[in-house]
Amino acid sequence: MSSQQTGSEPNQLIAGPFQPKTGPAYKGLYRTTRIPSCVLDRAELRRLYGELDKSSLEAAEREFATFSRPASLSQEEFERLKANELARCGVNVHVHGAHGQHVAGQSLDVLDDVNLPEVITRVRFESSFGFQLLYNREPLNRFDLILDFSEAPSFNAYNPWDQPTPNESALSVMGPDETWVTGVHGRVISFIGHRKSYRGGLHSPLTFSLANYLIGLPAALWLVYRIDGLWGPMSQLPVVLRGATQVYFFLIAAFAFRAILWLIRWAFPQIELKGSKTWRARALISALAGGLLVSLIYDVLKAVTS
């Protein structure tokens, strides 16, 4: 398969045979992994770019090794043309901001602070863009890494009983060169692993369910009990209306507990870019949640022991 002519070069690389004469047309490895909970900063995004750029160029270099030299080119011209086209096959990065900004390119300059949005919601590194632009097809060995720094959606947007907090952060690596695929996957996971946090459990449906069953629902029932005992006019209501009022207060308390859980998940996101949350906001939310929990425990112990 011939490549398309690029730029002002009179010649281009000629792709050699990619399919074997016998056996399957393609045999390779595919690895996809959700990115674990971690905290990164902008300088680390630039270091990650450097690592991935090397892997992207390495994949293109291995592909170029299968290309045959056109008879019209000398070996020296062929090697020079390969070097020129290889330089265009580095990793491509896309950065999205909270207000619709989009910065993209195949240069580390894209990740300079002066070019980045104030609030970053998503960063994507992908290796196939340059090669696809040159040859109108994806390289056989390629990767795609998405880091989703967006805010946690409200509980109305998903079912927290059955789903973790939605986050699109994921790594996909594929190709016939299993050594390359395994190497890229291992390097990225190792890089993230050195910056991991332990907030993943906070965003799981199991944590949400346990928090509701062990704290939220008992707290709502206790609140209804206290209101019923302390608010005199409530005892004068007809039985049906009194029961409906108790259910109403229970639902409000249960909703308030869900709102507190959302605030905690918002303050401590699963995938975080440093600087997106201030320590004041975290301290305020932590104080609110902790104060309510301590007040509940104190009230229950006081009622039990009195």
Short mmCIF file of C-alpha atoms in Angstrom, two decimals, residues 61-179:
data_model
loop_
_atom_site.label_atom_id
_atom_site.label_comp_id
_atom_site.label_asym_id
_atom_site.label_seq_id
_atom_site.Cartn_x
_atom_site.Cartn_y
_atom_site.Cartn_z
CA GLU A 61 9.58 3.25 13.89
CA ARG A 62 8.67 -0.43 14.10
CA GLU A 63 6.01 0.08 11.46
CA PHE A 64 8.43 1.92 9.18
CA ALA A 65 10.77 -1.07 9.41
CA THR A 66 8.24 -3.02 7.31
CA PHE A 67 8.21 -0.42 4.50
CA SER A 68 10.02 -1.12 1.25
CA ARG A 69 12.21 1.40 -0.53
CA PRO A 70 10.91 2.73 -3.87
CA ALA A 71 13.29 2.12 -6.76
CA SER A 72 13.32 5.87 -7.48
CA LEU A 73 14.96 6.62 -4.11
CA SER A 74 18.49 5.97 -3.00
CA GLN A 75 19.00 4.40 0.42
CA GLU A 76 20.14 7.76 1.79
CA GLU A 77 17.05 9.54 0.44
CA PHE A 78 14.85 6.75 1.75
CA GLU A 79 16.29 7.03 5.26
CA ARG A 80 15.95 10.81 5.23
CA LEU A 81 12.34 10.59 4.15
CA LYS A 82 11.66 8.03 6.89
CA ALA A 83 13.19 10.35 9.49
CA ASN A 84 11.07 13.27 8.28
CA GLU A 85 7.86 11.28 8.42
CA LEU A 86 8.77 9.66 11.72
CA ALA A 87 9.01 13.13 13.29
CA ARG A 88 5.31 13.59 12.50
CA CYS A 89 4.24 10.47 14.38
CA GLY A 90 4.66 11.65 17.95
CA VAL A 91 1.88 11.54 20.50
CA ASN A 92 -1.06 13.90 19.99
CA VAL A 93 -2.56 15.59 23.07
CA HIS A 94 -6.00 17.17 23.50
CA VAL A 95 -6.82 19.39 26.49
CA HIS A 96 -10.41 20.45 27.23
CA GLY A 97 -11.48 23.22 29.61
CA ALA A 98 -14.58 23.73 31.75
CA HIS A 99 -15.87 26.51 29.50
CA GLY A 100 -15.51 24.79 26.14
CA GLN A 101 -11.80 25.51 25.54
CA HIS A 102 -9.88 23.00 23.43
CA VAL A 103 -6.11 22.97 22.90
CA ALA A 104 -4.48 20.23 20.78
CA GLY A 105 -1.24 19.42 19.03
CA GLN A 106 1.80 17.19 18.73
CA SER A 107 4.08 19.31 20.87
CA LEU A 108 4.95 19.64 24.54
CA ASP A 109 4.14 23.34 24.14
CA VAL A 110 0.45 22.40 24.24
CA LEU A 111 0.89 21.63 27.95
CA ASP A 112 2.63 24.90 28.80
CA ASP A 113 0.72 26.75 31.51
CA VAL A 114 0.19 29.77 29.24
CA ASN A 115 -1.70 27.57 26.75
CA LEU A 116 -3.79 25.59 29.21
CA PRO A 117 -7.34 26.47 30.32
CA GLU A 118 -7.68 27.65 33.91
CA VAL A 119 -9.93 24.68 34.73
CA ILE A 120 -9.00 21.45 32.90
CA THR A 121 -11.71 18.82 32.61
CA ARG A 122 -10.14 16.27 30.26
CA VAL A 123 -6.75 15.36 28.78
CA ARG A 124 -6.31 12.78 26.03
CA PHE A 125 -3.06 11.33 24.69
CA GLU A 126 -3.30 9.25 21.51
CA SER A 127 -0.61 7.87 19.28
CA SER A 128 -2.32 7.22 15.94
CA PHE A 129 -3.09 10.78 14.77
CA GLY A 130 0.18 11.60 12.96
CA PHE A 131 0.51 8.20 11.29
CA GLN A 132 -3.13 8.27 10.19
CA LEU A 133 -2.65 11.74 8.72
CA LEU A 134 0.31 10.50 6.67
CA TYR A 135 -1.00 7.12 5.50
CA ASN A 136 -4.78 7.34 5.91
CA ARG A 137 -4.88 4.37 8.29
CA GLU A 138 -4.15 3.68 11.92
CA PRO A 139 -0.80 2.15 12.91
CA LEU A 140 -0.98 -1.46 14.05
CA ASN A 141 0.57 -0.62 17.44
CA ARG A 142 -1.23 2.25 19.14
CA PHE A 143 -2.55 3.56 22.45
CA ASP A 144 -5.21 5.94 23.72
CA LEU A 145 -5.10 7.42 27.24
CA ILE A 146 -7.93 9.54 28.66
CA LEU A 147 -7.67 11.41 31.98
CA ASP A 148 -11.08 12.69 33.05
CA PHE A 149 -10.83 15.55 35.58
CA SER A 150 -14.48 16.61 35.29
CA GLU A 151 -16.76 17.23 38.25
CA ALA A 152 -18.74 14.36 39.74
CA PRO A 153 -22.27 14.51 38.27
CA SER A 154 -25.29 14.79 40.53
CA PHE A 155 -26.90 11.58 41.76
CA ASN A 156 -29.81 12.25 39.40
CA ALA A 157 -27.46 11.60 36.46
CA TYR A 158 -26.74 7.98 37.44
CA ASN A 159 -27.73 5.31 39.93
CA PRO A 160 -25.19 5.46 42.79
CA TRP A 161 -26.57 2.24 44.28
CA ASP A 162 -25.35 0.25 41.28
CA GLN A 163 -22.73 2.45 39.57
CA PRO A 164 -19.48 4.10 40.67
CA THR A 165 -19.07 7.82 40.15
CA PRO A 166 -18.93 8.17 36.33
CA ASN A 167 -15.41 8.84 35.08
CA GLU A 168 -14.06 8.16 31.58
CA SER A 169 -10.39 7.83 32.58
CA ALA A 170 -9.02 4.77 30.82
CA LEU A 171 -6.01 3.40 28.97
CA SER A 172 -6.26 1.30 25.80
CA VAL A 173 -3.18 -0.24 24.18
CA MET A 174 -3.27 -2.62 21.22
CA GLY A 175 -1.05 -4.08 18.56
CA PRO A 176 0.59 -7.22 17.16
CA ASP A 177 3.83 -6.42 19.00
CA GLU A 178 3.02 -7.87 22.42
CA THR A 179 6.28 -6.61 23.92
#
